[in-house]
Amino acid sequence: MSHCKGRSMTAIKRIDPKYGQGIPKLLKKIRTLSCYRHENIVSLLVFGDEMILVYEHVSRGSLDRYLDSSHLTWSQRLKICLDATKGQRYLHDHQRLIHCDVKSTNILLDDQWNAKVSDVGLSIMGPANEHSSIFSLMSKVAEMCMPHLTSMLK
């Protein structure tokens, strides 16, 4: 749902608490997400106890709407890839997050065709320092992103 507040458009989402990790844990995650500010990450602007999230509105919607279209030039496609990569790099290098659900529906495009990574809520926290075991981190990522594969390996 979109809402116009003054001159700024916002996207409003209400989370059903029964589909979450429990309200305290979810609120903590939302508070963390609201601190992330990068030109290639969809910003969470406001959240409340009613589980209502207010995001910046990204006018052109998701990338999947344009992939099969001849509307996008190759230079635009390359820029979109680079923008999405910059957003991912910010999450990885500055926030120690690994986005576990990168796909064309989670890459949003603004009116200037700038790409913004969305659905960061499915990300997981990486190791606190560079000396942590990369193997254990990747195991955690694999288990969260592909639970059907990890259950087969046990």
PDB file of C-alpha atoms in Angstrom:
ATOM      1  CA  MET A   1       0.000   0.000   0.000  1.00  0.00           C
ATOM      2  CA  SER A   2       1.290   3.491  -0.818  1.00  0.00           C
ATOM      3  CA  HIS A   3       0.516   6.693   0.994  1.00  0.00           C
ATOM      4  CA  CYS A   4       1.315  10.280   0.081  1.00  0.00           C
ATOM      5  CA  LYS A   5       2.572  12.332   3.010  1.00  0.00           C
ATOM      6  CA  GLY A   6       3.032  15.916   1.895  1.00  0.00           C
ATOM      7  CA  ARG A   7       5.113  15.572  -1.234  1.00  0.00           C
ATOM      8  CA  SER A   8       6.810  12.304  -0.327  1.00  0.00           C
ATOM      9  CA  MET A   9       5.324   8.963  -1.214  1.00  0.00           C
ATOM     10  CA  THR A  10       5.721   6.177   1.298  1.00  0.00           C
ATOM     11  CA  ALA A  11       4.984   2.471   1.237  1.00  0.00           C
ATOM     12  CA  ILE A  12       3.150   1.105   4.262  1.00  0.00           C
ATOM     13  CA  LYS A  13       3.302  -2.525   5.351  1.00  0.00           C
ATOM     14  CA  ARG A  14       1.634  -4.160   8.320  1.00  0.00           C
ATOM     15  CA  ILE A  15       3.180  -7.318   9.712  1.00  0.00           C
ATOM     16  CA  ASP A  16       0.999 -10.019  11.175  1.00  0.00           C
ATOM     17  CA  PRO A  17       2.778 -10.983  14.441  1.00  0.00           C
ATOM     18  CA  LYS A  18       1.847 -14.652  14.003  1.00  0.00           C
ATOM     19  CA  TYR A  19       4.221 -14.781  11.004  1.00  0.00           C
ATOM     20  CA  GLY A  20       7.255 -13.532  12.858  1.00  0.00           C
ATOM     21  CA  GLN A  21       9.983 -14.433  15.289  1.00  0.00           C
ATOM     22  CA  GLY A  22       8.074 -13.132  18.259  1.00  0.00           C
ATOM     23  CA  ILE A  23       7.345  -9.477  18.830  1.00  0.00           C
ATOM     24  CA  PRO A  24      10.393  -8.532  20.976  1.00  0.00           C
ATOM     25  CA  LYS A  25      12.866 -10.112  18.557  1.00  0.00           C
ATOM     26  CA  LEU A  26      11.073  -8.652  15.543  1.00  0.00           C
ATOM     27  CA  LEU A  27      10.977  -5.146  17.059  1.00  0.00           C
ATOM     28  CA  LYS A  28      14.705  -5.352  17.775  1.00  0.00           C
ATOM     29  CA  LYS A  29      15.368  -6.320  14.159  1.00  0.00           C
ATOM     30  CA  ILE A  30      13.139  -3.491  12.901  1.00  0.00           C
ATOM     31  CA  ARG A  31      14.978  -0.947  15.087  1.00  0.00           C
ATOM     32  CA  THR A  32      18.245  -2.172  13.594  1.00  0.00           C
ATOM     33  CA  LEU A  33      16.921  -2.003  10.025  1.00  0.00           C
ATOM     34  CA  SER A  34      15.708   1.563  10.536  1.00  0.00           C
ATOM     35  CA  CYS A  35      19.318   2.676  11.090  1.00  0.00           C
ATOM     36  CA  TYR A  36      20.561   1.529   7.665  1.00  0.00           C
ATOM     37  CA  ARG A  37      20.992   4.441   5.290  1.00  0.00           C
ATOM     38  CA  HIS A  38      22.404   3.894   1.829  1.00  0.00           C
ATOM     39  CA  GLU A  39      21.296   5.154  -1.567  1.00  0.00           C
ATOM     40  CA  ASN A  40      20.914   1.569  -2.802  1.00  0.00           C
ATOM     41  CA  ILE A  41      18.946   0.193   0.160  1.00  0.00           C
ATOM     42  CA  VAL A  42      15.203   0.805   0.581  1.00  0.00           C
ATOM     43  CA  SER A  43      14.929   2.883   3.761  1.00  0.00           C
ATOM     44  CA  LEU A  44      12.653   1.957   6.625  1.00  0.00           C
ATOM     45  CA  LEU A  45      11.429   5.401   7.702  1.00  0.00           C
ATOM     46  CA  VAL A  46       9.113   4.712  10.646  1.00  0.00           C
ATOM     47  CA  PHE A  47       7.796   1.747  12.591  1.00  0.00           C
ATOM     48  CA  GLY A  48       5.361   1.425  15.442  1.00  0.00           C
ATOM     49  CA  ASP A  49       4.142  -0.966  18.107  1.00  0.00           C
ATOM     50  CA  GLU A  50       1.185  -1.845  15.866  1.00  0.00           C
ATOM     51  CA  MET A  51       3.674  -3.641  13.577  1.00  0.00           C
ATOM     52  CA  ILE A  52       3.209  -1.016  10.865  1.00  0.00           C
ATOM     53  CA  LEU A  53       6.311  -0.270   8.819  1.00  0.00           C
ATOM     54  CA  VAL A  54       6.692   2.837   6.664  1.00  0.00           C
ATOM     55  CA  TYR A  55       9.250   2.563   3.865  1.00  0.00           C
ATOM     56  CA  GLU A  56      10.348   5.018   1.226  1.00  0.00           C
ATOM     57  CA  HIS A  57       8.286   4.525  -1.912  1.00  0.00           C
ATOM     58  CA  VAL A  58      10.299   3.316  -4.910  1.00  0.00           C
ATOM     59  CA  SER A  59       8.250   4.468  -7.892  1.00  0.00           C
ATOM     60  CA  ARG A  60       8.988   1.984 -10.681  1.00  0.00           C
ATOM     61  CA  GLY A  61       8.514  -1.111  -8.549  1.00  0.00           C
ATOM     62  CA  SER A  62      10.500  -4.317  -8.788  1.00  0.00           C
ATOM     63  CA  LEU A  63      13.072  -5.241 -11.407  1.00  0.00           C
ATOM     64  CA  ASP A  64      11.229  -8.419 -12.436  1.00  0.00           C
ATOM     65  CA  ARG A  65       8.611  -6.251 -14.195  1.00  0.00           C
ATOM     66  CA  TYR A  66      11.241  -5.026 -16.668  1.00  0.00           C
ATOM     67  CA  LEU A  67      13.569  -7.968 -17.281  1.00  0.00           C
ATOM     68  CA  ASP A  68      11.697  -9.373 -20.281  1.00  0.00           C
ATOM     69  CA  SER A  69      11.094  -5.938 -21.738  1.00  0.00           C
ATOM     70  CA  SER A  70      13.139  -4.221 -24.407  1.00  0.00           C
ATOM     71  CA  HIS A  71      12.529  -1.004 -22.442  1.00  0.00           C
ATOM     72  CA  LEU A  72      15.800  -1.367 -20.511  1.00  0.00           C
ATOM     73  CA  THR A  73      18.999  -0.683 -22.414  1.00  0.00           C
ATOM     74  CA  TRP A  74      22.111  -2.729 -21.707  1.00  0.00           C
ATOM     75  CA  SER A  75      23.739   0.264 -20.015  1.00  0.00           C
ATOM     76  CA  GLN A  76      20.675   0.629 -17.742  1.00  0.00           C
ATOM     77  CA  ARG A  77      20.814  -3.080 -16.946  1.00  0.00           C
ATOM     78  CA  LEU A  78      24.492  -2.808 -16.063  1.00  0.00           C
ATOM     79  CA  LYS A  79      23.832   0.236 -13.844  1.00  0.00           C
ATOM     80  CA  ILE A  80      21.036  -1.650 -12.057  1.00  0.00           C
ATOM     81  CA  CYS A  81      23.435  -4.554 -11.408  1.00  0.00           C
ATOM     82  CA  LEU A  82      26.085  -2.177 -10.073  1.00  0.00           C
ATOM     83  CA  ASP A  83      23.573  -0.343  -7.858  1.00  0.00           C
ATOM     84  CA  ALA A  84      22.304  -3.622  -6.391  1.00  0.00           C
ATOM     85  CA  THR A  85      25.902  -4.698  -5.809  1.00  0.00           C
ATOM     86  CA  LYS A  86      26.653  -1.421  -3.987  1.00  0.00           C
ATOM     87  CA  GLY A  87      23.649  -2.004  -1.729  1.00  0.00           C
ATOM     88  CA  GLN A  88      24.760  -5.574  -1.027  1.00  0.00           C
ATOM     89  CA  ARG A  89      28.300  -4.417  -0.350  1.00  0.00           C
ATOM     90  CA  TYR A  90      27.052  -1.828   2.152  1.00  0.00           C
ATOM     91  CA  LEU A  91      25.095  -4.529   3.979  1.00  0.00           C
ATOM     92  CA  HIS A  92      28.067  -6.875   3.968  1.00  0.00           C
ATOM     93  CA  ASP A  93      30.956  -4.493   4.686  1.00  0.00           C
ATOM     94  CA  HIS A  94      29.305  -1.924   6.963  1.00  0.00           C
ATOM     95  CA  GLN A  95      26.478  -3.844   8.634  1.00  0.00           C
ATOM     96  CA  ARG A  96      27.870  -7.425   8.554  1.00  0.00           C
ATOM     97  CA  LEU A  97      24.643  -8.661   6.976  1.00  0.00           C
ATOM     98  CA  ILE A  98      24.134 -11.325   4.358  1.00  0.00           C
ATOM     99  CA  HIS A  99      20.919 -10.918   2.364  1.00  0.00           C
ATOM    100  CA  CYS A 100      19.443 -14.395   1.984  1.00  0.00           C
ATOM    101  CA  ASP A 101      16.750 -13.524  -0.532  1.00  0.00           C
ATOM    102  CA  VAL A 102      18.354 -11.614  -3.401  1.00  0.00           C
ATOM    103  CA  LYS A 103      16.087 -11.838  -6.441  1.00  0.00           C
ATOM    104  CA  SER A 104      14.586  -9.518  -9.035  1.00  0.00           C
ATOM    105  CA  THR A 105      11.428  -8.937  -6.970  1.00  0.00           C
ATOM    106  CA  ASN A 106      13.607  -7.593  -4.125  1.00  0.00           C
ATOM    107  CA  ILE A 107      15.475  -5.106  -6.330  1.00  0.00           C
ATOM    108  CA  LEU A 108      13.337  -1.972  -6.641  1.00  0.00           C
ATOM    109  CA  LEU A 109      13.782   0.824  -9.184  1.00  0.00           C
ATOM    110  CA  ASP A 110      13.175   4.526  -8.615  1.00  0.00           C
ATOM    111  CA  ASP A 111      12.090   7.092 -11.207  1.00  0.00           C
ATOM    112  CA  GLN A 112      15.723   7.566 -12.336  1.00  0.00           C
ATOM    113  CA  TRP A 113      16.203   3.774 -12.719  1.00  0.00           C
ATOM    114  CA  ASN A 114      18.437   3.621  -9.634  1.00  0.00           C
ATOM    115  CA  ALA A 115      18.276   0.183  -8.008  1.00  0.00           C
ATOM    116  CA  LYS A 116      17.570  -0.303  -4.305  1.00  0.00           C
ATOM    117  CA  VAL A 117      17.784  -3.582  -2.410  1.00  0.00           C
ATOM    118  CA  SER A 118      14.648  -4.380  -0.410  1.00  0.00           C
ATOM    119  CA  ASP A 119      13.488  -7.079   2.001  1.00  0.00           C
ATOM    120  CA  VAL A 120      16.614  -6.742   4.102  1.00  0.00           C
ATOM    121  CA  GLY A 121      14.651  -8.222   7.011  1.00  0.00           C
ATOM    122  CA  LEU A 122      15.587 -11.729   5.842  1.00  0.00           C
ATOM    123  CA  SER A 123      19.288 -10.954   6.218  1.00  0.00           C
ATOM    124  CA  ILE A 124      21.461 -12.630   8.813  1.00  0.00           C
ATOM    125  CA  MET A 125      24.246 -11.119  10.888  1.00  0.00           C
ATOM    126  CA  GLY A 126      27.765 -12.118   9.924  1.00  0.00           C
ATOM    127  CA  PRO A 127      30.788 -12.605  12.193  1.00  0.00           C
ATOM    128  CA  ALA A 128      31.867  -9.705  14.410  1.00  0.00           C
ATOM    129  CA  ASN A 129      35.466  -9.874  13.279  1.00  0.00           C
ATOM    130  CA  GLU A 130      37.392 -11.067  10.256  1.00  0.00           C
ATOM    131  CA  HIS A 131      38.983 -13.937  12.191  1.00  0.00           C
ATOM    132  CA  SER A 132      35.677 -15.754  12.736  1.00  0.00           C
ATOM    133  CA  SER A 133      35.264 -18.991  10.880  1.00  0.00           C
ATOM    134  CA  ILE A 134      33.978 -18.382   7.372  1.00  0.00           C
ATOM    135  CA  PHE A 135      32.888 -22.023   7.244  1.00  0.00           C
ATOM    136  CA  SER A 136      30.547 -21.648  10.214  1.00  0.00           C
ATOM    137  CA  LEU A 137      29.125 -18.448   8.734  1.00  0.00           C
ATOM    138  CA  MET A 138      28.468 -20.092   5.374  1.00  0.00           C
ATOM    139  CA  SER A 139      26.870 -23.072   7.130  1.00  0.00           C
ATOM    140  CA  LYS A 140      24.524 -20.672   8.899  1.00  0.00           C
ATOM    141  CA  VAL A 141      23.711 -18.943   5.602  1.00  0.00           C
ATOM    142  CA  ALA A 142      23.076 -22.267   3.855  1.00  0.00           C
ATOM    143  CA  GLU A 143      20.829 -23.483   6.657  1.00  0.00           C
ATOM    144  CA  MET A 144      18.729 -20.306   6.609  1.00  0.00           C
ATOM    145  CA  CYS A 145      18.584 -19.921   2.830  1.00  0.00           C
ATOM    146  CA  MET A 146      18.223 -23.564   1.849  1.00  0.00           C
ATOM    147  CA  PRO A 147      16.786 -25.547   4.763  1.00  0.00           C
ATOM    148  CA  HIS A 148      15.681 -28.379   2.472  1.00  0.00           C
ATOM    149  CA  LEU A 149      19.306 -29.009   1.437  1.00  0.00           C
ATOM    150  CA  THR A 150      20.723 -28.969   4.953  1.00  0.00           C
ATOM    151  CA  SER A 151      18.112 -31.465   6.152  1.00  0.00           C
ATOM    152  CA  MET A 152      19.134 -33.833   3.336  1.00  0.00           C
ATOM    153  CA  LEU A 153      22.793 -33.639   4.378  1.00  0.00           C
ATOM    154  CA  LYS A 154      22.156 -34.671   7.993  1.00  0.00           C
TER     155      LYS A 154
END
